[in-house]
């Protein structure tokens, strides 16, 4: 099977978007179909060589960073077996995909199709793929591996909820297909391939009570077999083809920027929206996000029609015919809370522009950190919704402490959050190693609070090779025993621990 | 100040069109999102800014065929006070001169100080309506403006011409056609969206003018797709020889 040495032009494959860890590898493979993936994995297994899977490289936890061995770059997995060609005009990439319409509409897509391309496809056919991670150049398989979520998870749940089937190659190189059937696993995880039966120990570690969680394989008795492969960072196999569920395009969507004079007003607005969802009362927003004053400033610097508000709440709402009633609802809530300034995006282009502004926040933060020669340092914590206010306040305290200790002309932190899911991204902007160390301490302090509140330390980005103060990040949530359990699960399917080694629990480096 | 804005509703420029089964035009299916023509939207914004500065009212005028109300309501949420919509598919698909005449019929009695529209509609790209209306009404026109200053006395506007800026002055009444750069159209505030639903929209099915169709569109097709280029690599000598071979044998240019 053809491969290339990892020369300069492939250097980006040795890290990911967060850049906190730089890896190494000898070979890079670009398979184009399932049997090529099998061939590579079999050879690697026979030769005891580590293999790391690379998707779009937008991950922020070092998941795709290779620790020696070979890289399977999935970039050329653009066709599914028996698919029809479809060209994404935006990127110019030609994919092959399979659309099937019966009771439900399902689309089988190749690993390397980007979320943006899937959204473009759906739009063309008047369909809709609800998960909407902020970063849309990621590959769908990367999304499955990290069970990505986005702001619309508020209403529509996470990537997992939209995955109907997966074609996977196991760490030892056998193909399997998993389909969501409704059959729950109960207390046994048994995976059968053509030649083997894997009996995977059932996880008994702490499972947080949050709406989103990607800290380790997230399995309980209500899960199905397919769920083992979703959100487990590629530790159980290479995902090659994915069948997603699509729904009809909502008639209309609006995206509202709601400017609030105080943080309390913003938090109250968030909790009103959550009330709608939790009690299943219309209107239920698609998404509710909270953006702090520092993050607002980033947007304001790009577009000064966005005022420098104390807090910004971004609400998306879909409509069929009930637009008037829905808008009345928001208007009366805004009136009651004394909110006066709003900006409503109604057309596709306007909504895309709002999204662009929203996406500027993480992008600008990531670029700032890089310009200081540091790596991204942000929380991905979530808590049960009733503790949302507490976690926001603790986050602001930690951020202010950091800014006050070191003094900043520019911002020293920024916080934004998928507020409806009580999920905060508190990002520090350390300018040197001393500040970096302090910021990490503050993050660990906050992390302990999160666990006390029944929260998760990884709501959407996964933990990959992240460590905190010398220990794998997951340690803080599930302890040594929990880590050992995940190791046991992994070793059943990958006895030599070769595939995506180093994710979640550490490995000895050669 | 009375400002009339001509507002054509067009498919979003990002729309992926299909051609209709007769092969004569694009298919009007539900995947098309209709929006205020982007240049007309600069006109709408400019009209509202004039009203905000000098007082008065803004009236929108639209010739449509059924997909327009949502966009007109959006213009109202931005600040347009009232609208006139001539809903007539025959008129909308007639020739530009018939449309300009119909607009004249509607606009003239309004006695506007300023009539403003986009420099072109992104679907037909005629760049015709503004200047034609000026000719029919026998009033001045300043086309493709990218900046505008309005006082009680008149307007000062500039146009970006190749390599230079041109500056024009005119008294009222005047017709202006808006180019990119004139302003950044605002996004409505929520209360305005609610208010817009109650603003007067005068719907008629004819302007009472003659509809002629001197020109008929007979065919629509996608531009031929270019085949992918070929990347050549090698030493300078190899490059030259491969390039020459390609140009002579494959492209047959040399
Ligand atoms: C600015 C910015 C904003 C972001 N916003 C969000 C957000 O809103 N929500 C969110 O969830 N994430 C977000 N992320 C994180 C990231 O985009 C997601 O984690 C994404 O799912 C990663 O996909 P990728 O294709 O880039 O994967 P990569 O980074 O290449 O890999 C991620 C992990 O998936 C594994 N993997 C990749 N492909 C496969 C495969 N075919 N089979 C098995 N395993 C595989 C890799 O080995 C690695 O462990 C953001 C990132 C950035 C930079």
mmCIF file with all atom_site columns, N, CA, C and O and ligand atoms in Angstrom, chain A residues 17 53-60 63-64 74 111 133-135 138-139 141-143 145-146 148-149 233-234 237-239 359 362 366 460-461 500 503, ligand 1:
data_model
loop_
_atom_site.group_PDB
_atom_site.id
_atom_site.type_symbol
_atom_site.label_atom_id
_atom_site.label_alt_id
_atom_site.label_comp_id
_atom_site.label_asym_id
_atom_site.label_entity_id
_atom_site.label_seq_id
_atom_site.pdbx_PDB_ins_code
_atom_site.Cartn_x
_atom_site.Cartn_y
_atom_site.Cartn_z
_atom_site.occupancy
_atom_site.B_iso_or_equiv
_atom_site.pdbx_formal_charge
_atom_site.auth_seq_id
_atom_site.auth_comp_id
_atom_site.auth_asym_id
_atom_site.auth_atom_id
_atom_site.pdbx_PDB_model_num
ATOM   1   N N   . UNK A 1 17  ? -5.536  21.778 15.954 1.00 0.00 ? 17  UNK A N   1
ATOM   2   C CA  . UNK A 1 17  ? -5.846  23.200 16.047 1.00 0.00 ? 17  UNK A CA  1
ATOM   3   C C   . UNK A 1 17  ? -5.369  23.816 17.368 1.00 0.00 ? 17  UNK A C   1
ATOM   4   O O   . UNK A 1 17  ? -4.995  24.976 17.420 1.00 0.00 ? 17  UNK A O   1
ATOM   5   N N   . UNK A 1 53  ? -5.237  8.166  13.821 1.00 0.00 ? 53  UNK A N   1
ATOM   6   C CA  . UNK A 1 53  ? -6.194  8.572  12.780 1.00 0.00 ? 53  UNK A CA  1
ATOM   7   C C   . UNK A 1 53  ? -6.309  10.088 12.772 1.00 0.00 ? 53  UNK A C   1
ATOM   8   O O   . UNK A 1 53  ? -6.474  10.721 13.814 1.00 0.00 ? 53  UNK A O   1
ATOM   9   N N   . UNK A 1 54  ? -6.239  10.642 11.563 1.00 0.00 ? 54  UNK A N   1
ATOM   10  C CA  . UNK A 1 54  ? -6.385  12.087 11.443 1.00 0.00 ? 54  UNK A CA  1
ATOM   11  C C   . UNK A 1 54  ? -7.644  12.424 10.658 1.00 0.00 ? 54  UNK A C   1
ATOM   12  O O   . UNK A 1 54  ? -7.889  11.880 9.586  1.00 0.00 ? 54  UNK A O   1
ATOM   13  N N   . UNK A 1 55  ? -8.439  13.322 11.186 1.00 0.00 ? 55  UNK A N   1
ATOM   14  C CA  . UNK A 1 55  ? -9.617  13.819 10.470 1.00 0.00 ? 55  UNK A CA  1
ATOM   15  C C   . UNK A 1 55  ? -9.306  15.194 9.910  1.00 0.00 ? 55  UNK A C   1
ATOM   16  O O   . UNK A 1 55  ? -8.275  15.412 9.291  1.00 0.00 ? 55  UNK A O   1
ATOM   17  N N   . UNK A 1 56  ? -10.178 16.122 10.154 1.00 0.00 ? 56  UNK A N   1
ATOM   18  C CA  . UNK A 1 56  ? -9.975  17.475 9.634  1.00 0.00 ? 56  UNK A CA  1
ATOM   19  C C   . UNK A 1 56  ? -8.937  18.280 10.399 1.00 0.00 ? 56  UNK A C   1
ATOM   20  O O   . UNK A 1 56  ? -8.563  19.378 9.986  1.00 0.00 ? 56  UNK A O   1
ATOM   21  N N   . UNK A 1 57  ? -8.497  17.751 11.523 1.00 0.00 ? 57  UNK A N   1
ATOM   22  C CA  . UNK A 1 57  ? -7.447  18.446 12.282 1.00 0.00 ? 57  UNK A CA  1
ATOM   23  C C   . UNK A 1 57  ? -7.930  19.666 13.032 1.00 0.00 ? 57  UNK A C   1
ATOM   24  O O   . UNK A 1 57  ? -7.132  20.488 13.467 1.00 0.00 ? 57  UNK A O   1
ATOM   25  N N   . UNK A 1 58  ? -9.237  19.794 13.204 1.00 0.00 ? 58  UNK A N   1
ATOM   26  C CA  . UNK A 1 58  ? -9.754  20.958 13.930 1.00 0.00 ? 58  UNK A CA  1
ATOM   27  C C   . UNK A 1 58  ? -9.923  20.656 15.410 1.00 0.00 ? 58  UNK A C   1
ATOM   28  O O   . UNK A 1 58  ? -10.385 21.493 16.168 1.00 0.00 ? 58  UNK A O   1
ATOM   29  N N   . UNK A 1 59  ? -9.588  19.439 15.816 1.00 0.00 ? 59  UNK A N   1
ATOM   30  C CA  . UNK A 1 59  ? -9.717  19.063 17.222 1.00 0.00 ? 59  UNK A CA  1
ATOM   31  C C   . UNK A 1 59  ? -8.860  19.967 18.091 1.00 0.00 ? 59  UNK A C   1
ATOM   32  O O   . UNK A 1 59  ? -7.888  20.573 17.618 1.00 0.00 ? 59  UNK A O   1
ATOM   33  N N   . UNK A 1 60  ? -9.230  20.064 19.347 1.00 0.00 ? 60  UNK A N   1
ATOM   34  C CA  . UNK A 1 60  ? -8.495  20.958 20.234 1.00 0.00 ? 60  UNK A CA  1
ATOM   35  C C   . UNK A 1 60  ? -8.012  20.210 21.479 1.00 0.00 ? 60  UNK A C   1
ATOM   36  O O   . UNK A 1 60  ? -7.736  20.810 22.494 1.00 0.00 ? 60  UNK A O   1
ATOM   37  N N   . UNK A 1 63  ? -6.168  14.882 19.974 1.00 0.00 ? 63  UNK A N   1
ATOM   38  C CA  . UNK A 1 63  ? -6.598  13.520 19.639 1.00 0.00 ? 63  UNK A CA  1
ATOM   39  C C   . UNK A 1 63  ? -5.908  12.950 18.419 1.00 0.00 ? 63  UNK A C   1
ATOM   40  O O   . UNK A 1 63  ? -5.545  11.782 18.391 1.00 0.00 ? 63  UNK A O   1
ATOM   41  N N   . UNK A 1 64  ? -5.683  13.755 17.397 1.00 0.00 ? 64  UNK A N   1
ATOM   42  C CA  . UNK A 1 64  ? -5.117  13.188 16.169 1.00 0.00 ? 64  UNK A CA  1
ATOM   43  C C   . UNK A 1 64  ? -3.601  13.256 16.127 1.00 0.00 ? 64  UNK A C   1
ATOM   44  O O   . UNK A 1 64  ? -2.979  12.893 15.134 1.00 0.00 ? 64  UNK A O   1
ATOM   45  N N   . UNK A 1 74  ? -7.431  10.682 6.772  1.00 0.00 ? 74  UNK A N   1
ATOM   46  C CA  . UNK A 1 74  ? -8.693  10.271 6.142  1.00 0.00 ? 74  UNK A CA  1
ATOM   47  C C   . UNK A 1 74  ? -9.138  11.210 5.018  1.00 0.00 ? 74  UNK A C   1
ATOM   48  O O   . UNK A 1 74  ? -10.205 11.025 4.436  1.00 0.00 ? 74  UNK A O   1
ATOM   49  N N   . UNK A 1 111 ? -16.140 9.479  5.390  1.00 0.00 ? 111 UNK A N   1
ATOM   50  C CA  . UNK A 1 111 ? -15.500 10.035 6.589  1.00 0.00 ? 111 UNK A CA  1
ATOM   51  C C   . UNK A 1 111 ? -15.067 11.487 6.426  1.00 0.00 ? 111 UNK A C   1
ATOM   52  O O   . UNK A 1 111 ? -15.204 12.294 7.340  1.00 0.00 ? 111 UNK A O   1
ATOM   53  N N   . UNK A 1 133 ? -21.678 22.097 14.980 1.00 0.00 ? 133 UNK A N   1
ATOM   54  C CA  . UNK A 1 133 ? -20.496 22.578 15.697 1.00 0.00 ? 133 UNK A CA  1
ATOM   55  C C   . UNK A 1 133 ? -20.037 23.904 15.097 1.00 0.00 ? 133 UNK A C   1
ATOM   56  O O   . UNK A 1 133 ? -20.225 24.138 13.899 1.00 0.00 ? 133 UNK A O   1
ATOM   57  N N   . UNK A 1 134 ? -19.497 24.765 15.925 1.00 0.00 ? 134 UNK A N   1
ATOM   58  C CA  . UNK A 1 134 ? -19.100 26.094 15.459 1.00 0.00 ? 134 UNK A CA  1
ATOM   59  C C   . UNK A 1 134 ? -18.087 26.001 14.330 1.00 0.00 ? 134 UNK A C   1
ATOM   60  O O   . UNK A 1 134 ? -18.101 26.784 13.392 1.00 0.00 ? 134 UNK A O   1
ATOM   61  N N   . UNK A 1 135 ? -17.185 25.011 14.458 1.00 0.00 ? 135 UNK A N   1
ATOM   62  C CA  . UNK A 1 135 ? -16.167 24.833 13.429 1.00 0.00 ? 135 UNK A CA  1
ATOM   63  C C   . UNK A 1 135 ? -16.749 23.872 12.397 1.00 0.00 ? 135 UNK A C   1
ATOM   64  O O   . UNK A 1 135 ? -17.065 22.739 12.725 1.00 0.00 ? 135 UNK A O   1
ATOM   65  N N   . UNK A 1 138 ? -14.491 20.689 10.021 1.00 0.00 ? 138 UNK A N   1
ATOM   66  C CA  . UNK A 1 138 ? -14.158 19.369 10.559 1.00 0.00 ? 138 UNK A CA  1
ATOM   67  C C   . UNK A 1 138 ? -14.807 18.297 9.694  1.00 0.00 ? 138 UNK A C   1
ATOM   68  O O   . UNK A 1 138 ? -15.771 18.553 8.984  1.00 0.00 ? 138 UNK A O   1
ATOM   69  N N   . UNK A 1 139 ? -14.239 17.092 9.747  1.00 0.00 ? 139 UNK A N   1
ATOM   70  C CA  . UNK A 1 139 ? -14.820 15.983 9.000  1.00 0.00 ? 139 UNK A CA  1
ATOM   71  C C   . UNK A 1 139 ? -15.942 15.362 9.833  1.00 0.00 ? 139 UNK A C   1
ATOM   72  O O   . UNK A 1 139 ? -15.863 15.322 11.054 1.00 0.00 ? 139 UNK A O   1
ATOM   73  N N   . UNK A 1 141 ? -16.521 12.276 10.266 1.00 0.00 ? 141 UNK A N   1
ATOM   74  C CA  . UNK A 1 141 ? -16.021 11.166 11.106 1.00 0.00 ? 141 UNK A CA  1
ATOM   75  C C   . UNK A 1 141 ? -15.355 11.711 12.364 1.00 0.00 ? 141 UNK A C   1
ATOM   76  O O   . UNK A 1 141 ? -15.464 11.125 13.442 1.00 0.00 ? 141 UNK A O   1
ATOM   77  N N   . UNK A 1 142 ? -14.663 12.851 12.236 1.00 0.00 ? 142 UNK A N   1
ATOM   78  C CA  . UNK A 1 142 ? -14.074 13.494 13.411 1.00 0.00 ? 142 UNK A CA  1
ATOM   79  C C   . UNK A 1 142 ? -15.171 13.886 14.392 1.00 0.00 ? 142 UNK A C   1
ATOM   80  O O   . UNK A 1 142 ? -15.044 13.729 15.602 1.00 0.00 ? 142 UNK A O   1
ATOM   81  N N   . UNK A 1 143 ? -16.283 14.359 13.835 1.00 0.00 ? 143 UNK A N   1
ATOM   82  C CA  . UNK A 1 143 ? -17.439 14.710 14.679 1.00 0.00 ? 143 UNK A CA  1
ATOM   83  C C   . UNK A 1 143 ? -18.000 13.495 15.409 1.00 0.00 ? 143 UNK A C   1
ATOM   84  O O   . UNK A 1 143 ? -18.404 13.582 16.550 1.00 0.00 ? 143 UNK A O   1
ATOM   85  N N   . UNK A 1 145 ? -16.300 10.710 16.073 1.00 0.00 ? 145 UNK A N   1
ATOM   86  C CA  . UNK A 1 145 ? -15.298 10.266 17.039 1.00 0.00 ? 145 UNK A CA  1
ATOM   87  C C   . UNK A 1 145 ? -15.340 11.134 18.291 1.00 0.00 ? 145 UNK A C   1
ATOM   88  O O   . UNK A 1 145 ? -15.084 10.662 19.391 1.00 0.00 ? 145 UNK A O   1
ATOM   89  N N   . UNK A 1 146 ? -15.649 12.419 18.107 1.00 0.00 ? 146 UNK A N   1
ATOM   90  C CA  . UNK A 1 146 ? -15.650 13.293 19.282 1.00 0.00 ? 146 UNK A CA  1
ATOM   91  C C   . UNK A 1 146 ? -17.080 13.659 19.712 1.00 0.00 ? 146 UNK A C   1
ATOM   92  O O   . UNK A 1 146 ? -17.258 14.509 20.549 1.00 0.00 ? 146 UNK A O   1
ATOM   93  N N   . UNK A 1 148 ? -19.339 15.475 18.500 1.00 0.00 ? 148 UNK A N   1
ATOM   94  C CA  . UNK A 1 148 ? -19.375 16.934 18.523 1.00 0.00 ? 148 UNK A CA  1
ATOM   95  C C   . UNK A 1 148 ? -20.790 17.437 18.766 1.00 0.00 ? 148 UNK A C   1
ATOM   96  O O   . UNK A 1 148 ? -21.780 16.759 18.477 1.00 0.00 ? 148 UNK A O   1
ATOM   97  N N   . UNK A 1 149 ? -20.861 18.629 19.280 1.00 0.00 ? 149 UNK A N   1
ATOM   98  C CA  . UNK A 1 149 ? -22.170 19.229 19.456 1.00 0.00 ? 149 UNK A CA  1
ATOM   99  C C   . UNK A 1 149 ? -22.030 20.700 19.117 1.00 0.00 ? 149 UNK A C   1
ATOM   100 O O   . UNK A 1 149 ? -20.943 21.190 18.857 1.00 0.00 ? 149 UNK A O   1
ATOM   101 N N   . UNK A 1 233 ? -13.305 8.901  20.565 1.00 0.00 ? 233 UNK A N   1
ATOM   102 C CA  . UNK A 1 233 ? -12.025 9.386  20.045 1.00 0.00 ? 233 UNK A CA  1
ATOM   103 C C   . UNK A 1 233 ? -11.291 8.422  19.125 1.00 0.00 ? 233 UNK A C   1
ATOM   104 O O   . UNK A 1 233 ? -10.076 8.482  18.995 1.00 0.00 ? 233 UNK A O   1
ATOM   105 N N   . UNK A 1 234 ? -12.029 7.535  18.465 1.00 0.00 ? 234 UNK A N   1
ATOM   106 C CA  . UNK A 1 234 ? -11.384 6.627  17.519 1.00 0.00 ? 234 UNK A CA  1
ATOM   107 C C   . UNK A 1 234 ? -10.594 5.521  18.192 1.00 0.00 ? 234 UNK A C   1
ATOM   108 O O   . UNK A 1 234 ? -9.796  4.859  17.538 1.00 0.00 ? 234 UNK A O   1
ATOM   109 N N   . UNK A 1 237 ? -11.686 1.944  16.607 1.00 0.00 ? 237 UNK A N   1
ATOM   110 C CA  . UNK A 1 237 ? -11.662 1.660  15.180 1.00 0.00 ? 237 UNK A CA  1
ATOM   111 C C   . UNK A 1 237 ? -11.685 2.914  14.328 1.00 0.00 ? 237 UNK A C   1
ATOM   112 O O   . UNK A 1 237 ? -11.906 4.018  14.827 1.00 0.00 ? 237 UNK A O   1
ATOM   113 N N   . UNK A 1 238 ? -11.424 2.681  13.033 1.00 0.00 ? 238 UNK A N   1
ATOM   114 C CA  . UNK A 1 238 ? -11.448 3.802  12.092 1.00 0.00 ? 238 UNK A CA  1
ATOM   115 C C   . UNK A 1 238 ? -12.833 3.884  11.471 1.00 0.00 ? 238 UNK A C   1
ATOM   116 O O   . UNK A 1 238 ? -13.336 2.898  10.919 1.00 0.00 ? 238 UNK A O   1
ATOM   117 N N   . UNK A 1 239 ? -13.447 5.044  11.566 1.00 0.00 ? 239 UNK A N   1
ATOM   118 C CA  . UNK A 1 239 ? -14.783 5.224  11.010 1.00 0.00 ? 239 UNK A CA  1
ATOM   119 C C   . UNK A 1 239 ? -14.640 5.595  9.535  1.00 0.00 ? 239 UNK A C   1
ATOM   120 O O   . UNK A 1 239 ? -13.942 6.549  9.195  1.00 0.00 ? 239 UNK A O   1
ATOM   121 N N   . UNK A 1 359 ? -18.283 32.899 15.283 1.00 0.00 ? 359 UNK A N   1
ATOM   122 C CA  . UNK A 1 359 ? -17.106 32.048 15.120 1.00 0.00 ? 359 UNK A CA  1
ATOM   123 C C   . UNK A 1 359 ? -15.799 32.815 15.316 1.00 0.00 ? 359 UNK A C   1
ATOM   124 O O   . UNK A 1 359 ? -14.767 32.247 15.632 1.00 0.00 ? 359 UNK A O   1
ATOM   125 N N   . UNK A 1 362 ? -13.896 32.132 19.096 1.00 0.00 ? 362 UNK A N   1
ATOM   126 C CA  . UNK A 1 362 ? -12.839 31.145 19.321 1.00 0.00 ? 362 UNK A CA  1
ATOM   127 C C   . UNK A 1 362 ? -11.641 31.371 18.406 1.00 0.00 ? 362 UNK A C   1
ATOM   128 O O   . UNK A 1 362 ? -10.493 31.210 18.828 1.00 0.00 ? 362 UNK A O   1
ATOM   129 N N   . UNK A 1 366 ? -7.962  31.820 19.786 1.00 0.00 ? 366 UNK A N   1
ATOM   130 C CA  . UNK A 1 366 ? -6.911  30.859 19.434 1.00 0.00 ? 366 UNK A CA  1
ATOM   131 C C   . UNK A 1 366 ? -5.716  31.563 18.802 1.00 0.00 ? 366 UNK A C   1
ATOM   132 O O   . UNK A 1 366 ? -4.558  31.238 19.092 1.00 0.00 ? 366 UNK A O   1
ATOM   133 N N   . UNK A 1 460 ? -17.786 18.768 25.041 1.00 0.00 ? 460 UNK A N   1
ATOM   134 C CA  . UNK A 1 460 ? -17.879 18.597 23.586 1.00 0.00 ? 460 UNK A CA  1
ATOM   135 C C   . UNK A 1 460 ? -16.562 18.385 22.870 1.00 0.00 ? 460 UNK A C   1
ATOM   136 O O   . UNK A 1 460 ? -16.538 17.873 21.773 1.00 0.00 ? 460 UNK A O   1
ATOM   137 N N   . UNK A 1 461 ? -15.438 18.775 23.431 1.00 0.00 ? 461 UNK A N   1
ATOM   138 C CA  . UNK A 1 461 ? -14.189 18.689 22.674 1.00 0.00 ? 461 UNK A CA  1
ATOM   139 C C   . UNK A 1 461 ? -13.432 17.387 22.874 1.00 0.00 ? 461 UNK A C   1
ATOM   140 O O   . UNK A 1 461 ? -12.455 17.132 22.203 1.00 0.00 ? 461 UNK A O   1
ATOM   141 N N   . UNK A 1 500 ? -4.646  4.917  17.875 1.00 0.00 ? 500 UNK A N   1
ATOM   142 C CA  . UNK A 1 500 ? -4.874  6.166  18.630 1.00 0.00 ? 500 UNK A CA  1
ATOM   143 C C   . UNK A 1 500 ? -4.353  6.059  20.068 1.00 0.00 ? 500 UNK A C   1
ATOM   144 O O   . UNK A 1 500 ? -4.998  6.513  21.007 1.00 0.00 ? 500 UNK A O   1
ATOM   145 N N   . UNK A 1 503 ? -4.477  8.493  23.716 1.00 0.00 ? 503 UNK A N   1
ATOM   146 C CA  . UNK A 1 503 ? -5.695  9.254  23.994 1.00 0.00 ? 503 UNK A CA  1
ATOM   147 C C   . UNK A 1 503 ? -6.330  8.735  25.288 1.00 0.00 ? 503 UNK A C   1
ATOM   148 O O   . UNK A 1 503 ? -6.348  7.530  25.522 1.00 0.00 ? 503 UNK A O   1
HETATM 149 C C1  . LIG C 2 .   ? -12.610 27.395 16.343 1.00 0.00 ? 1   LIG C C1  1
HETATM 150 C C2  . LIG C 2 .   ? -13.077 26.028 16.763 1.00 0.00 ? 1   LIG C C2  1
HETATM 151 C C3  . LIG C 2 .   ? -14.388 25.853 17.202 1.00 0.00 ? 1   LIG C C3  1
HETATM 152 C C4  . LIG C 2 .   ? -14.838 24.590 17.594 1.00 0.00 ? 1   LIG C C4  1
HETATM 153 N N1  . LIG C 2 .   ? -16.127 24.439 17.959 1.00 0.00 ? 1   LIG C N1  1
HETATM 154 C C5  . LIG C 2 .   ? -16.589 23.215 18.295 1.00 0.00 ? 1   LIG C C5  1
HETATM 155 C C6  . LIG C 2 .   ? -17.954 23.033 18.638 1.00 0.00 ? 1   LIG C C6  1
HETATM 156 O O1  . LIG C 2 .   ? -18.742 23.970 18.625 1.00 0.00 ? 1   LIG C O1  1
HETATM 157 N N2  . LIG C 2 .   ? -18.359 21.793 19.002 1.00 0.00 ? 1   LIG C N2  1
HETATM 158 C C7  . LIG C 2 .   ? -17.507 20.733 19.032 1.00 0.00 ? 1   LIG C C7  1
HETATM 159 O O2  . LIG C 2 .   ? -17.939 19.634 19.366 1.00 0.00 ? 1   LIG C O2  1
HETATM 160 N N3  . LIG C 2 .   ? -16.225 20.869 18.692 1.00 0.00 ? 1   LIG C N3  1
HETATM 161 C C8  . LIG C 2 .   ? -15.745 22.072 18.327 1.00 0.00 ? 1   LIG C C8  1
HETATM 162 N N4  . LIG C 2 .   ? -14.425 22.213 18.000 1.00 0.00 ? 1   LIG C N4  1
HETATM 163 C C9  . LIG C 2 .   ? -13.542 21.039 18.069 1.00 0.00 ? 1   LIG C C9  1
HETATM 164 C C10 . LIG C 2 .   ? -13.456 20.199 16.782 1.00 0.00 ? 1   LIG C C10 1
HETATM 165 O O3  . LIG C 2 .   ? -13.876 20.936 15.664 1.00 0.00 ? 1   LIG C O3  1
HETATM 166 C C11 . LIG C 2 .   ? -14.282 18.939 16.906 1.00 0.00 ? 1   LIG C C11 1
HETATM 167 O O4  . LIG C 2 .   ? -13.757 18.151 17.942 1.00 0.00 ? 1   LIG C O4  1
HETATM 168 C C12 . LIG C 2 .   ? -14.326 18.106 15.618 1.00 0.00 ? 1   LIG C C12 1
HETATM 169 O O5  . LIG C 2 .   ? -15.280 17.091 15.778 1.00 0.00 ? 1   LIG C O5  1
HETATM 170 C C13 . LIG C 2 .   ? -13.018 17.484 15.251 1.00 0.00 ? 1   LIG C C13 1
HETATM 171 O O6  . LIG C 2 .   ? -13.143 16.938 13.950 1.00 0.00 ? 1   LIG C O6  1
HETATM 172 P P1  . LIG C 2 .   ? -11.894 16.805 12.965 1.00 0.00 ? 1   LIG C P1  1
HETATM 173 O O7  . LIG C 2 .   ? -12.380 16.122 11.725 1.00 0.00 ? 1   LIG C O7  1
HETATM 174 O O8  . LIG C 2 .   ? -11.212 18.079 12.771 1.00 0.00 ? 1   LIG C O8  1
HETATM 175 O O9  . LIG C 2 .   ? -11.012 15.751 13.792 1.00 0.00 ? 1   LIG C O9  1
HETATM 176 P P2  . LIG C 2 .   ? -9.461  15.719 14.185 1.00 0.00 ? 1   LIG C P2  1
HETATM 177 O O10 . LIG C 2 .   ? -9.039  16.882 14.975 1.00 0.00 ? 1   LIG C O10 1
HETATM 178 O O11 . LIG C 2 .   ? -8.654  15.377 12.986 1.00 0.00 ? 1   LIG C O11 1
HETATM 179 O O12 . LIG C 2 .   ? -9.526  14.452 15.164 1.00 0.00 ? 1   LIG C O12 1
HETATM 180 C C14 . LIG C 2 .   ? -10.277 14.473 16.364 1.00 0.00 ? 1   LIG C C14 1
HETATM 181 C C15 . LIG C 2 .   ? -10.297 13.072 16.970 1.00 0.00 ? 1   LIG C C15 1
HETATM 182 O O13 . LIG C 2 .   ? -11.107 12.211 16.172 1.00 0.00 ? 1   LIG C O13 1
HETATM 183 C C16 . LIG C 2 .   ? -10.368 11.076 15.747 1.00 0.00 ? 1   LIG C C16 1
HETATM 184 N N5  . LIG C 2 .   ? -10.807 10.763 14.390 1.00 0.00 ? 1   LIG C N5  1
HETATM 185 C C17 . LIG C 2 .   ? -10.815 11.596 13.309 1.00 0.00 ? 1   LIG C C17 1
HETATM 186 N N6  . LIG C 2 .   ? -11.278 10.960 12.216 1.00 0.00 ? 1   LIG C N6  1
HETATM 187 C C18 . LIG C 2 .   ? -11.571 9.684  12.618 1.00 0.00 ? 1   LIG C C18 1
HETATM 188 C C19 . LIG C 2 .   ? -12.069 8.524  11.937 1.00 0.00 ? 1   LIG C C19 1
HETATM 189 N N7  . LIG C 2 .   ? -12.341 8.527  10.613 1.00 0.00 ? 1   LIG C N7  1
HETATM 190 N N8  . LIG C 2 .   ? -12.256 7.398  12.664 1.00 0.00 ? 1   LIG C N8  1
HETATM 191 C C20 . LIG C 2 .   ? -11.963 7.366  13.993 1.00 0.00 ? 1   LIG C C20 1
HETATM 192 N N9  . LIG C 2 .   ? -11.477 8.411  14.674 1.00 0.00 ? 1   LIG C N9  1
HETATM 193 C C21 . LIG C 2 .   ? -11.279 9.563  13.984 1.00 0.00 ? 1   LIG C C21 1
HETATM 194 C C22 . LIG C 2 .   ? -8.932  11.523 15.803 1.00 0.00 ? 1   LIG C C22 1
HETATM 195 O O14 . LIG C 2 .   ? -8.048  10.431 15.927 1.00 0.00 ? 1   LIG C O14 1
HETATM 196 C C23 . LIG C 2 .   ? -8.942  12.398 17.032 1.00 0.00 ? 1   LIG C C23 1
HETATM 197 O O15 . LIG C 2 .   ? -8.873  11.635 18.197 1.00 0.00 ? 1   LIG C O15 1
HETATM 198 C C24 . LIG C 2 .   ? -13.945 23.478 17.584 1.00 0.00 ? 1   LIG C C24 1
HETATM 199 C C25 . LIG C 2 .   ? -12.639 23.655 17.138 1.00 0.00 ? 1   LIG C C25 1
HETATM 200 C C26 . LIG C 2 .   ? -12.199 24.914 16.727 1.00 0.00 ? 1   LIG C C26 1
HETATM 201 C C27 . LIG C 2 .   ? -10.798 25.052 16.241 1.00 0.00 ? 1   LIG C C27 1
#
